[in-house]
């Protein structure tokens, strides 16, 4: 039984994240998507909202082996607490790779027993990143092809409330 953990900010969850979740749910016995709390960045969406949206999309894909958690702290500690042995990351580009490679070495030093597995982004999603979506949102650009409808609605409503 191999349990994997997919950590990230998911602010907001995008089609790129959901594609990695869908594909890895077929590879691993169980998968925890972990919303990592970062107090140094002001989020667009609250952690509860991100969790609600991710759970909705996971249910819509009928993925029975995927759970969502919110965690503050080292991801390897979360992995240990749920007995996960795989730390999953998505790769969009060679710059993602350089960053992820270094991160995997740090995580390996923190816990020998956890393997980082990197999954390449689908061609149609490799340009999707949270920072681009935030920028488009601020400028009134169309994000409907980047995020699920429910995520777009949540973003438009919090943006309309004055968030940026
Ligand atoms: P971002 O880097 O866009 O802020 P996150 O921090 O939430 O996103 O990323 C969590 C994980 O999802 C990381 O491993 C990241 O590389 C991966 N990821 C993000 N966007 C995509 C995408 N479009 N396709 C595949 N993987 C992605």
Tab-separated table of C-alpha atoms and ligand atoms in Angstrom:
chain	number	residue	atom	x	y	z
A	1	UNK	CA	0.000	0.000	0.000
A	2	UNK	CA	1.712	3.190	-1.180
A	3	UNK	CA	0.448	6.482	0.145
A	4	UNK	CA	1.500	9.721	-1.553
A	5	UNK	CA	1.263	13.332	-0.440
A	6	UNK	CA	0.841	16.201	-2.925
A	7	UNK	CA	1.677	19.474	-1.136
A	8	UNK	CA	1.261	23.002	-2.445
A	9	UNK	CA	-0.442	26.294	-1.916
A	10	UNK	CA	-3.278	25.588	-4.388
A	11	UNK	CA	-4.125	29.278	-4.314
A	12	UNK	CA	-6.146	28.795	-6.430
A	13	UNK	CA	-6.514	25.132	-7.446
A	14	UNK	CA	-6.024	24.962	-11.253
A	15	UNK	CA	-6.691	22.447	-14.009
A	16	UNK	CA	-2.940	21.709	-13.831
A	17	UNK	CA	-3.144	20.645	-10.164
A	18	UNK	CA	-6.286	18.603	-10.820
A	19	UNK	CA	-4.638	16.813	-13.743
A	20	UNK	CA	-1.720	15.768	-11.504
A	21	UNK	CA	-4.205	14.627	-8.808
A	22	UNK	CA	-6.254	12.601	-11.316
A	23	UNK	CA	-3.196	10.928	-12.859
A	24	UNK	CA	-1.452	10.149	-9.582
A	25	UNK	CA	-4.632	8.747	-7.992
A	26	UNK	CA	-4.292	5.970	-10.591
A	27	UNK	CA	-0.675	5.253	-9.621
A	28	UNK	CA	-0.847	5.314	-5.813
A	29	UNK	CA	-3.162	3.502	-3.417
A	30	UNK	CA	-4.024	6.683	-1.631
A	31	UNK	CA	-3.237	10.347	-2.024
A	32	UNK	CA	-3.433	13.264	0.406
A	33	UNK	CA	-3.527	16.698	-1.191
A	34	UNK	CA	-2.003	18.976	1.446
A	35	UNK	CA	-2.670	22.691	1.491
A	36	UNK	CA	0.478	24.097	3.042
A	37	UNK	CA	-0.175	27.139	5.231
A	38	UNK	CA	2.221	30.003	4.527
A	39	UNK	CA	1.889	32.987	6.870
A	40	UNK	CA	4.365	35.022	4.793
A	41	UNK	CA	2.056	35.264	1.768
A	42	UNK	CA	-1.382	36.862	1.785
A	43	UNK	CA	-3.589	34.247	0.070
A	44	UNK	CA	-6.270	34.951	-2.508
A	45	UNK	CA	-8.523	32.255	-1.079
A	46	UNK	CA	-8.714	31.119	2.544
A	47	UNK	CA	-7.462	27.610	3.361
A	48	UNK	CA	-11.063	26.525	4.087
A	49	UNK	CA	-12.160	27.803	0.689
A	50	UNK	CA	-9.277	26.034	-1.094
A	51	UNK	CA	-10.111	22.835	0.760
A	52	UNK	CA	-13.807	23.102	-0.126
A	53	UNK	CA	-13.021	23.725	-3.804
A	54	UNK	CA	-10.487	20.878	-4.015
A	55	UNK	CA	-12.914	18.454	-2.333
A	56	UNK	CA	-15.637	19.472	-4.785
A	57	UNK	CA	-13.424	18.840	-7.829
A	58	UNK	CA	-12.119	15.546	-6.402
A	59	UNK	CA	-15.706	14.385	-5.814
A	60	UNK	CA	-16.641	15.451	-9.365
A	61	UNK	CA	-13.818	13.221	-10.686
A	62	UNK	CA	-15.074	10.367	-8.428
A	63	UNK	CA	-11.622	9.863	-6.938
A	64	UNK	CA	-12.341	7.744	-3.855
A	65	UNK	CA	-8.709	7.398	-2.731
A	66	UNK	CA	-7.943	11.134	-2.505
A	67	UNK	CA	-8.257	13.241	0.679
A	68	UNK	CA	-7.504	16.921	1.350
A	69	UNK	CA	-5.754	18.268	4.452
A	70	UNK	CA	-4.485	21.633	5.647
A	71	UNK	CA	-1.067	21.583	7.296
A	72	UNK	CA	1.342	24.037	8.808
A	73	UNK	CA	4.889	22.786	9.150
A	74	UNK	CA	7.352	20.536	7.361
A	75	UNK	CA	5.794	18.381	4.671
A	76	UNK	CA	8.005	15.414	5.639
A	77	UNK	CA	6.500	15.597	9.136
A	78	UNK	CA	3.029	15.446	7.632
A	79	UNK	CA	4.164	12.452	5.524
A	80	UNK	CA	5.435	10.681	8.646
A	81	UNK	CA	2.218	11.398	10.555
A	82	UNK	CA	0.093	9.675	7.878
A	83	UNK	CA	2.728	7.020	6.967
A	84	UNK	CA	3.133	8.330	3.415
A	85	UNK	CA	6.338	7.334	1.632
A	86	UNK	CA	5.974	9.422	-1.540
A	87	UNK	CA	6.090	13.175	-1.857
A	88	UNK	CA	4.557	14.164	-5.156
A	89	UNK	CA	5.400	17.263	-7.174
A	90	UNK	CA	4.310	18.516	-10.593
A	91	UNK	CA	6.863	19.771	-13.127
A	92	UNK	CA	6.043	22.508	-15.609
A	93	UNK	CA	9.456	23.558	-16.814
A	94	UNK	CA	13.194	23.191	-16.401
A	95	UNK	CA	13.139	25.989	-13.825
A	96	UNK	CA	10.539	24.037	-11.826
A	97	UNK	CA	12.877	21.058	-12.140
A	98	UNK	CA	15.898	22.917	-10.746
A	99	UNK	CA	13.876	24.106	-7.781
A	100	UNK	CA	12.202	20.741	-7.192
A	101	UNK	CA	15.499	18.872	-7.471
A	102	UNK	CA	17.038	20.981	-4.693
A	103	UNK	CA	13.892	20.652	-2.580
A	104	UNK	CA	13.948	16.874	-3.010
A	105	UNK	CA	17.516	16.755	-1.694
A	106	UNK	CA	16.578	18.847	1.346
A	107	UNK	CA	13.572	16.616	2.028
A	108	UNK	CA	15.721	13.503	1.618
A	109	UNK	CA	18.099	14.870	4.230
A	110	UNK	CA	15.147	15.452	6.540
A	111	UNK	CA	13.789	11.931	6.024
A	112	UNK	CA	15.583	9.135	4.149
A	113	UNK	CA	12.397	7.093	3.951
A	114	UNK	CA	10.432	9.527	1.783
A	115	UNK	CA	10.906	9.562	-1.989
A	116	UNK	CA	10.055	12.583	-4.126
A	117	UNK	CA	8.250	11.645	-7.340
A	118	UNK	CA	7.919	14.330	-10.029
A	119	UNK	CA	5.151	14.136	-12.611
A	120	UNK	CA	5.403	16.242	-15.777
A	121	UNK	CA	2.557	18.654	-16.482
A	122	UNK	CA	0.253	17.887	-19.391
A	123	UNK	CA	1.179	19.977	-22.458
A	124	UNK	CA	-2.071	21.952	-22.295
A	125	UNK	CA	-1.500	22.907	-18.640
A	126	UNK	CA	2.195	23.626	-18.378
A	127	UNK	CA	1.746	27.405	-18.553
A	128	UNK	CA	-0.724	27.425	-15.648
A	129	UNK	CA	0.612	28.965	-12.482
A	130	UNK	CA	-0.992	30.768	-9.560
A	131	UNK	CA	0.971	33.971	-10.129
A	132	UNK	CA	-0.301	34.250	-13.737
A	133	UNK	CA	-3.867	33.687	-12.615
A	134	UNK	CA	-3.552	36.364	-9.919
A	135	UNK	CA	-2.140	38.801	-12.478
A	136	UNK	CA	-4.929	38.086	-14.975
A	137	UNK	CA	-7.536	38.418	-12.256
A	138	UNK	CA	-6.183	41.816	-11.244
A	139	UNK	CA	-6.255	43.001	-14.848
A	140	UNK	CA	-9.712	41.591	-15.590
A	141	UNK	CA	-8.422	38.886	-17.964
A	142	UNK	CA	-10.260	35.658	-18.778
A	143	UNK	CA	-9.220	32.756	-16.513
A	144	UNK	CA	-12.078	30.414	-17.376
A	145	UNK	CA	-9.829	27.952	-19.256
A	146	UNK	CA	-7.332	27.807	-16.380
A	147	UNK	CA	-9.475	26.880	-13.393
A	148	UNK	CA	-12.717	24.940	-12.827
A	149	UNK	CA	-15.936	26.970	-12.918
A	150	UNK	CA	-16.452	26.841	-9.116
A	151	UNK	CA	-12.902	28.137	-8.574
A	152	UNK	CA	-13.445	30.954	-11.058
A	153	UNK	CA	-16.657	31.949	-9.243
A	154	UNK	CA	-14.890	31.928	-5.858
A	155	UNK	CA	-12.040	34.045	-7.252
A	156	UNK	CA	-14.365	36.540	-8.882
A	157	UNK	CA	-16.390	36.918	-5.699
A	158	UNK	CA	-13.370	37.449	-3.413
A	159	UNK	CA	-11.793	39.764	-5.992
A	160	UNK	CA	-15.051	41.715	-6.141
A	161	UNK	CA	-14.836	42.093	-2.338
A	162	UNK	CA	-11.681	44.108	-2.776
A	163	UNK	CA	-9.034	41.380	-2.409
A	164	UNK	CA	-6.087	41.489	-4.825
B	1	LIG	P1	2.122	27.313	-7.951
B	1	LIG	O1	3.569	26.844	-8.177
B	1	LIG	O2	1.359	27.557	-9.220
B	1	LIG	O3	1.994	28.405	-6.935
B	1	LIG	P2	1.537	25.304	-5.981
B	1	LIG	O4	2.535	25.824	-5.029
B	1	LIG	O5	0.163	25.156	-5.455
B	1	LIG	O6	1.397	26.086	-7.333
B	1	LIG	O7	2.042	23.928	-6.582
B	1	LIG	C1	1.849	22.685	-5.951
B	1	LIG	C2	2.424	21.632	-6.860
B	1	LIG	O8	1.674	21.591	-8.069
B	1	LIG	C3	3.882	21.878	-7.278
B	1	LIG	O9	4.548	20.642	-7.350
B	1	LIG	C4	3.744	22.482	-8.655
B	1	LIG	O10	4.880	22.243	-9.443
B	1	LIG	C5	2.546	21.718	-9.168
B	1	LIG	N1	1.860	22.456	-10.214
B	1	LIG	C6	1.418	23.725	-10.170
B	1	LIG	N2	0.828	24.058	-11.338
B	1	LIG	C7	0.901	22.961	-12.135
B	1	LIG	C8	0.505	22.679	-13.478
B	1	LIG	N3	-0.076	23.597	-14.244
B	1	LIG	N4	0.737	21.441	-13.976
B	1	LIG	C9	1.356	20.526	-13.205
B	1	LIG	N5	1.777	20.720	-11.943
B	1	LIG	C10	1.550	21.927	-11.406
